[in-house]
Amino acid sequence: LRIGKETNRAADVYKLDNSILHTVNECRDLGVVVDPLLKFTTHINSVVAKAQQRAGLIFKTFTSGNRSLLVKAFTTYVRPILEYGSCVWSPTAVGLIDKLESVQRRFTKRIHGLQELSYRKRLELLNLDSLECRRLRFDLILAYKILFGYTDLDSDDYFVLNTSSTRGHQYKLVPQHCKCNTRKSYFSFRVVRVWNDLPTFIVNFSTIVDFKRSLQNVRLSLFTRY
């Protein structure tokens, strides 16, 4: 096996065992499509299209109009498509946030008797959280796992504890500053503000189980569009 590089006037040509390796602008890594600008637009467009198709199949396949049954089908067969690896690609751009949310918005609107209600009201009646809130919860849980050693990731590579803060909970983080918009959308940047604002009288940091349970009582919608 030989790996080599040839240079011509047009571009660098890479070869693997005498076979030319073609240049691509996007690649799929562990199920997530990565683009050169790390905006994940292609990945989001892909999962939205797949999720919309599967959501449509639910209404074609299920003859029952039972709300609980339809919601169960959605959370089982559709929502995982929209949430896999979200801590990596969760968007901060309004357009992409709306595009992801449109899958659940359209699905709930097709349920009999809910067509005239607002999206927020439909979520309340169906006992559902917005997809944006769920992604934020996943971010917070991952931050907890990194900080408290539940992963092999080094917390120093992601966060800096704010030891000088006297207000709020004892695990507040130092907000990092950067000039690159892509970097601002990165997990360890976007989660800090919400993490620091977690109410001490609600959130329990004792164990990960207690932390997850206490997050259910936090109004994460205050930090999101939906």
C-alpha positions as a printed NumPy array, in Angstrom:
array([[  0.   ,   0.   ,   0.   ],
       [  1.483,   3.306,  -1.076],
       [  0.286,   6.806,  -0.291],
       [  1.689,   9.566,  -2.435],
       [  1.12 ,  13.108,  -3.626],
       [  1.564,  14.539,  -7.077],
       [  1.466,  18.231,  -7.852],
       [  0.124,  19.717, -11.063],
       [ -0.918,  23.18 , -12.127],
       [ -4.605,  22.719, -11.27 ],
       [ -4.442,  21.206,  -7.795],
       [ -2.697,  18.697,  -5.604],
       [ -3.538,  15.124,  -6.534],
       [ -3.412,  12.488,  -3.791],
       [ -3.111,   8.801,  -4.542],
       [ -3.699,   5.713,  -2.437],
       [ -2.078,   2.575,  -3.862],
       [ -1.933,   4.3  ,  -7.288],
       [ -5.641,   5.172,  -7.173],
       [ -6.54 ,   8.853,  -7.24 ],
       [ -8.382,  10.11 ,  -4.168],
       [-11.064,  12.475,  -5.396],
       [-11.611,  15.754,  -3.58 ],
       [-14.957,  16.157,  -1.781],
       [-16.503,  19.129,   0.007],
       [-18.476,  17.047,   2.481],
       [-18.031,  13.739,   4.257],
       [-20.054,  11.572,   6.608],
       [-18.396,  10.776,   9.918],
       [-20.257,   8.473,  12.334],
       [-23.547,   9.398,  10.705],
       [-22.996,  13.175,  10.718],
       [-22.33 ,  15.025,   7.459],
       [-19.457,  17.477,   7.97 ],
       [-18.844,  20.399,   5.609],
       [-15.74 ,  22.637,   5.32 ],
       [-17.362,  25.526,   7.226],
       [-18.738,  23.3  ,  10.02 ],
       [-22.227,  24.754,   9.564],
       [-23.835,  21.287,   9.189],
       [-26.446,  22.698,   6.811],
       [-26.294,  19.653,   4.557],
       [-26.666,  17.309,   7.516],
       [-29.683,  19.191,   8.858],
       [-31.339,  19.297,   5.432],
       [-30.78 ,  15.561,   5.119],
       [-32.239,  14.568,   8.495],
       [-35.198,  16.935,   8.061],
       [-36.073,  15.394,   4.684],
       [-35.788,  11.864,   6.09 ],
       [-37.821,  12.739,   9.181],
       [-40.568,  14.442,   7.146],
       [-40.865,  11.365,   4.961],
       [-41.128,   9.029,   7.934],
       [-43.633,  11.305,   9.681],
       [-45.805,  11.201,   6.579],
       [-45.645,   7.405,   6.545],
       [-47.052,   7.305,  10.079],
       [-50.274,   8.97 ,   8.965],
       [-50.447,   6.706,   5.916],
       [-49.8  ,   3.536,   7.911],
       [-51.77 ,   4.136,  11.113],
       [-55.525,   4.107,  10.649],
       [-56.127,   5.087,  14.26 ],
       [-56.464,   8.756,  15.149],
       [-55.545,   8.134,  18.767],
       [-53.292,  11.001,  19.888],
       [-51.21 ,   8.964,  22.317],
       [-50.54 ,   6.304,  19.678],
       [-49.494,   8.855,  17.044],
       [-47.222,  10.705,  19.476],
       [-45.635,   7.411,  20.549],
       [-44.963,   6.571,  16.903],
       [-43.426,  10.003,  16.324],
       [-41.119,   9.843,  19.348],
       [-40.079,   6.297,  18.44 ],
       [-39.565,   6.492,  14.674],
       [-39.089,  10.166,  13.807],
       [-37.568,  12.104,  16.678],
       [-34.381,   9.982,  16.953],
       [-33.552,  10.924,  13.357],
       [-33.651,  14.605,  14.309],
       [-31.638,  14.2  ,  17.507],
       [-28.823,  11.762,  16.758],
       [-25.509,  13.437,  17.571],
       [-27.18 ,  16.808,  18.106],
       [-24.499,  17.982,  20.55 ],
       [-22.133,  18.027,  17.573],
       [-24.291,  19.868,  15.041],
       [-27.036,  21.673,  17.02 ],
       [-27.57 ,  24.956,  15.131],
       [-27.664,  28.514,  16.412],
       [-28.886,  30.   ,  13.105],
       [-32.603,  30.844,  13.255],
       [-33.344,  29.378,   9.834],
       [-31.9  ,  25.971,  10.683],
       [-33.598,  25.923,  14.09 ],
       [-36.943,  26.613,  12.416],
       [-36.325,  23.97 ,   9.756],
       [-35.741,  21.26 ,  12.361],
       [-38.743,  22.362,  14.412],
       [-40.977,  22.324,  11.335],
       [-41.036,  18.512,  11.373],
       [-42.71 ,  18.338,  14.778],
       [-44.83 ,  21.416,  14.089],
       [-46.318,  19.878,  10.929],
       [-46.817,  16.498,  12.557],
       [-48.733,  17.87 ,  15.553],
       [-50.837,  20.07 ,  13.283],
       [-52.041,  16.995,  11.363],
       [-53.424,  15.351,  14.497],
       [-57.205,  15.527,  14.523],
       [-58.638,  18.318,  16.649],
       [-55.405,  20.295,  16.988],
       [-55.308,  22.087,  13.64 ],
       [-56.568,  25.414,  14.972],
       [-54.299,  25.533,  18.017],
       [-50.92 ,  27.239,  18.26 ],
       [-47.772,  25.132,  18.184],
       [-47.016,  25.836,  21.836],
       [-50.546,  24.831,  22.862],
       [-50.328,  21.637,  20.837],
       [-47.113,  20.721,  22.619],
       [-48.752,  21.284,  26.005],
       [-51.737,  19.072,  25.163],
       [-49.506,  16.308,  23.795],
       [-47.001,  16.597,  26.669],
       [-44.139,  17.229,  24.268],
       [-41.118,  19.51 ,  24.497],
       [-39.913,  21.489,  21.515],
       [-37.029,  19.891,  19.639],
       [-34.921,  22.946,  20.426],
       [-35.482,  22.493,  24.165],
       [-34.572,  18.836,  23.921],
       [-31.311,  19.64 ,  22.129],
       [-30.478,  22.15 ,  24.848],
       [-31.151,  19.51 ,  27.51 ],
       [-28.793,  17.105,  25.712],
       [-26.122,  19.828,  25.723],
       [-26.503,  20.388,  29.457],
       [-26.343,  16.683,  30.213],
       [-23.198,  16.29 ,  28.115],
       [-21.641,  19.266,  29.913],
       [-22.424,  17.575,  33.235],
       [-20.862,  14.304,  32.063],
       [-17.682,  16.05 ,  30.94 ],
       [-17.327,  18.152,  34.094],
       [-17.974,  15.275,  36.49 ],
       [-15.861,  12.666,  34.719],
       [-18.545,  10.476,  33.147],
       [-16.677,  10.483,  29.819],
       [-13.079,  10.035,  28.697],
       [-13.026,  13.686,  27.587],
       [-10.789,  16.068,  29.529],
       [-12.964,  18.843,  30.979],
       [-10.025,  21.277,  30.757],
       [-10.239,  21.019,  26.976],
       [-13.814,  22.317,  27.052],
       [-14.503,  24.355,  30.17 ],
       [-12.92 ,  26.534,  32.836],
       [-14.595,  26.623,  36.256],
       [-15.336,  30.093,  37.583],
       [-13.838,  29.919,  41.062],
       [-14.303,  33.646,  41.737],
       [-18.085,  33.71 ,  41.306],
       [-20.119,  34.149,  44.496],
       [-23.568,  34.055,  42.925],
       [-25.443,  31.127,  41.484],
       [-24.39 ,  27.49 ,  41.762],
       [-20.842,  26.403,  42.55 ],
       [-20.125,  24.909,  39.13 ],
       [-20.403,  28.07 ,  37.059],
       [-18.113,  28.293,  34.033],
       [-15.981,  31.089,  32.642],
       [-17.508,  32.396,  29.383],
       [-14.979,  32.142,  26.586],
       [-14.565,  34.778,  23.912],
       [-13.872,  34.31 ,  20.229],
       [-14.238,  36.241,  16.99 ],
       [-15.186,  33.312,  14.765],
       [-18.941,  32.729,  14.381],
       [-18.378,  29.045,  13.726],
       [-16.56 ,  28.728,  17.032],
       [-19.4  ,  30.533,  18.827],
       [-21.777,  27.782,  17.677],
       [-19.567,  25.063,  19.132],
       [-20.978,  23.03 ,  22.014],
       [-18.584,  24.258,  24.717],
       [-19.414,  27.886,  23.868],
       [-23.181,  27.794,  23.375],
       [-23.9  ,  25.773,  26.537],
       [-22.049,  28.024,  29.006],
       [-24.65 ,  30.806,  29.299],
       [-27.519,  28.43 ,  30.021],
       [-25.375,  26.278,  32.344],
       [-24.444,  29.326,  34.427],
       [-28.074,  30.459,  34.636],
       [-29.4  ,  27.144,  35.939],
       [-31.413,  27.97 ,  39.098],
       [-29.781,  26.698,  42.262],
       [-33.12 ,  26.111,  43.984],
       [-34.176,  23.634,  41.274],
       [-31.126,  21.921,  39.794],
       [-29.521,  19.113,  41.77 ],
       [-25.874,  18.392,  40.869],
       [-25.479,  15.466,  43.3  ],
       [-25.68 ,  12.681,  40.71 ],
       [-26.366,  12.513,  37.02 ],
       [-29.731,  10.89 ,  37.717],
       [-30.694,  13.757,  40.043],
       [-29.4  ,  16.275,  37.523],
       [-31.483,  14.841,  34.669],
       [-34.555,  14.66 ,  36.869],
       [-34.187,  18.235,  38.112],
       [-33.784,  19.558,  34.555],
       [-37.369,  18.494,  33.933],
       [-38.426,  21.287,  36.288],
       [-36.372,  23.997,  34.567],
       [-38.16 ,  26.139,  31.97 ],
       [-35.599,  25.7  ,  29.228],
       [-37.983,  27.446,  26.834],
       [-36.807,  30.697,  28.431],
       [-33.477,  30.14 ,  26.666],
       [-34.879,  29.055,  23.29 ],
       [-37.162,  30.264,  20.518],
       [-39.681,  27.485,  21.107]])
